[in-house]
Amino acid sequence: MVNQILLHISNTPLDLVDYCKEQGIVVEAYSPIGHGEILKKKEIQTMADKYGVSVAQLCIRYTLQLGTISLPKTANPQHMKSNSDVDFMISDEDMETLKHFKHIENYGESSSFPVYGGKL
Ligand SMILES: NC(=O)c1ccc[n+]([C@@H]2O[C@H](COP(=O)([O-])OP(=O)(O)OC[C@H]3O[C@@H](n4cnc5c(N)ncnc54)[C@H](OP(=O)(O)O)[C@@H]3O)[C@@H](O)[C@H]2O)c1
């Protein structure tokens, strides 16, 4: 069984992820790059620089290290290539920081969609 949920840095429903794990339900991370909003966060860029990766790679690696399946969207072949190159490890300390990173308050023009408006 699979549960696809909005899951990215700044929006990580840890209780739900843990519950799914306990029940043997696979979690799929919808919008792992926060619909592109994470790309604007300076603190996340700083952390990505520390690992020598892009923000998108950090976002994707984060969801993988949570034990979820990452579903990044891109229409750009270069992004697609680099997004699959995530063979690095985020430290436990940085994972904790990312799990509790301040919540994204709005998703721009997409905020009206139920999934980003907190209704799903
Ligand atoms: N089944 C379908 O046809 C379909 C279509 C769309 C979305 N979806 C799914 O719907 C969910 C929501 O989509 P989302 O757009 O919120 O996903 P997302 O993966 O959180 O964000 C995608 C955004 O990040 C950008 N991006 C991706 N890789 C990047 C990189 N390496 N560098 C810079 N920017 C990068 C994309 O722009 P670029 O495109 O310019 O890279 C796009 O603006 C996703 O889980 C996706 O898989 C499914």
XYZ file of C-alpha atoms and ligand atoms in Angstrom:
168
model
C 0.000 0.000 0.000
C 1.181 3.518 -0.818
C 0.338 6.882 0.715
C 1.252 9.914 -1.415
C 1.463 13.076 0.694
C 2.790 16.601 0.428
C 6.222 16.190 1.983
C 9.266 18.401 1.703
C 11.743 20.368 3.805
C 9.579 22.669 5.968
C 6.543 20.421 5.654
C 7.285 16.991 7.067
C 4.386 15.264 8.820
C 6.678 13.081 10.928
C 3.877 11.390 12.879
C 2.182 10.322 9.650
C 5.461 9.087 8.141
C 6.178 7.065 11.301
C 2.636 5.687 11.368
C 2.891 4.583 7.729
C 6.239 2.896 8.439
C 4.741 1.024 11.396
C 1.846 -0.145 9.205
C 4.081 -1.180 6.287
C 2.690 1.612 4.087
C 5.126 3.137 1.586
C 5.186 6.946 1.641
C 5.564 8.872 -1.600
C 6.811 12.459 -1.210
C 4.692 14.754 -3.389
C 6.391 18.115 -4.182
C 9.753 17.179 -2.672
C 11.151 20.556 -3.802
C 8.227 22.377 -2.210
C 6.765 23.245 -5.607
C 9.988 25.211 -6.215
C 9.498 27.434 -3.141
C 12.446 25.839 -1.272
C 14.741 27.073 -4.027
C 14.183 30.604 -2.640
C 15.317 29.802 0.923
C 18.784 31.204 1.675
C 19.363 28.932 4.679
C 18.709 25.848 2.562
C 21.036 27.148 -0.152
C 23.738 27.547 2.515
C 23.294 23.947 3.632
C 23.319 22.686 0.025
C 26.569 24.602 -0.570
C 28.104 22.843 2.433
C 27.489 19.479 0.738
C 28.478 20.791 -2.705
C 25.038 19.987 -4.143
C 22.079 21.957 -5.511
C 19.067 22.817 -3.356
C 17.009 20.402 -5.460
C 19.497 17.596 -4.748
C 19.398 18.385 -1.023
C 15.583 18.323 -1.096
C 15.465 14.992 -2.892
C 18.144 13.402 -0.704
C 16.230 14.573 2.373
C 13.089 12.737 1.312
C 15.081 9.587 0.494
C 16.806 9.614 3.888
C 13.365 9.802 5.496
C 12.702 6.459 3.825
C 10.171 7.853 1.365
C 9.958 7.666 -2.409
C 10.747 11.051 -3.911
C 8.580 12.342 -6.768
C 10.367 15.452 -8.052
C 8.901 17.194 -11.074
C 11.054 18.768 -13.736
C 10.631 19.680 -17.377
C 14.355 20.363 -17.721
C 16.604 17.474 -18.871
C 19.647 18.936 -17.035
C 17.649 19.127 -13.812
C 16.432 15.581 -14.367
C 20.021 14.374 -14.655
C 21.320 16.200 -11.586
C 18.198 15.333 -9.569
C 19.058 11.659 -9.961
C 22.622 12.205 -8.724
C 22.020 12.207 -4.994
C 24.675 9.817 -3.736
C 25.680 11.811 -0.655
C 24.666 11.706 3.010
C 22.980 14.460 4.974
C 24.205 14.339 8.590
C 21.777 13.413 11.372
C 22.109 16.923 12.780
C 21.237 18.549 9.462
C 18.337 16.116 8.957
C 16.909 17.329 12.275
C 17.298 20.947 11.163
C 15.540 20.214 7.882
C 12.711 18.292 9.559
C 11.893 21.335 11.652
C 12.645 24.071 9.122
C 10.127 26.897 9.287
C 6.904 26.196 7.479
C 6.405 27.672 4.002
C 3.597 30.158 4.367
C 2.527 30.308 0.790
C 3.115 28.565 -2.489
C 2.591 31.637 -4.648
C -0.012 31.305 -7.365
C -0.507 27.650 -6.422
C -1.618 28.420 -2.857
C -5.250 28.127 -3.881
C -4.858 24.435 -4.739
C -6.186 22.292 -1.870
C -2.922 20.332 -1.559
C -0.948 23.526 -0.830
C -3.693 25.215 1.145
C -3.555 22.628 3.939
C -6.834 20.978 2.930
C -5.303 17.657 1.838
N 2.037 13.029 -13.534
C 2.315 14.201 -14.058
O 2.144 14.459 -15.236
C 2.858 15.267 -13.158
C 3.119 16.498 -13.709
C 3.588 17.489 -12.858
C 3.808 17.179 -11.521
N 3.567 15.952 -11.054
C 3.793 15.637 -9.652
O 3.121 16.577 -8.898
C 3.903 16.881 -7.734
C 3.930 18.344 -7.547
O 4.767 18.958 -8.504
P 5.723 20.100 -8.045
O 5.938 20.974 -9.229
O 5.214 20.719 -6.788
O 7.093 19.269 -7.693
P 8.475 19.692 -7.011
O 9.424 18.599 -7.428
O 8.351 19.971 -5.565
O 8.928 21.091 -7.669
C 9.152 21.198 -9.032
C 9.770 22.575 -9.286
O 11.162 22.542 -8.992
C 11.895 22.873 -10.171
N 13.086 22.038 -10.220
C 13.149 20.688 -10.266
N 14.432 20.280 -10.311
C 15.190 21.412 -10.277
C 16.589 21.662 -10.286
N 17.478 20.669 -10.325
N 17.022 22.946 -10.261
C 16.134 23.957 -10.220
N 14.803 23.799 -10.200
C 14.340 22.532 -10.227
C 10.977 22.597 -11.329
O 11.304 23.439 -12.414
P 11.855 22.808 -13.809
O 10.714 22.039 -14.408
O 12.243 24.016 -14.559
O 13.009 21.933 -13.446
C 9.621 22.971 -10.733
O 9.435 24.377 -10.787
C 5.271 16.243 -7.912
O 5.426 15.217 -6.967
C 5.271 15.744 -9.333
O 5.939 14.513 -9.488
C 3.084 14.991 -11.843
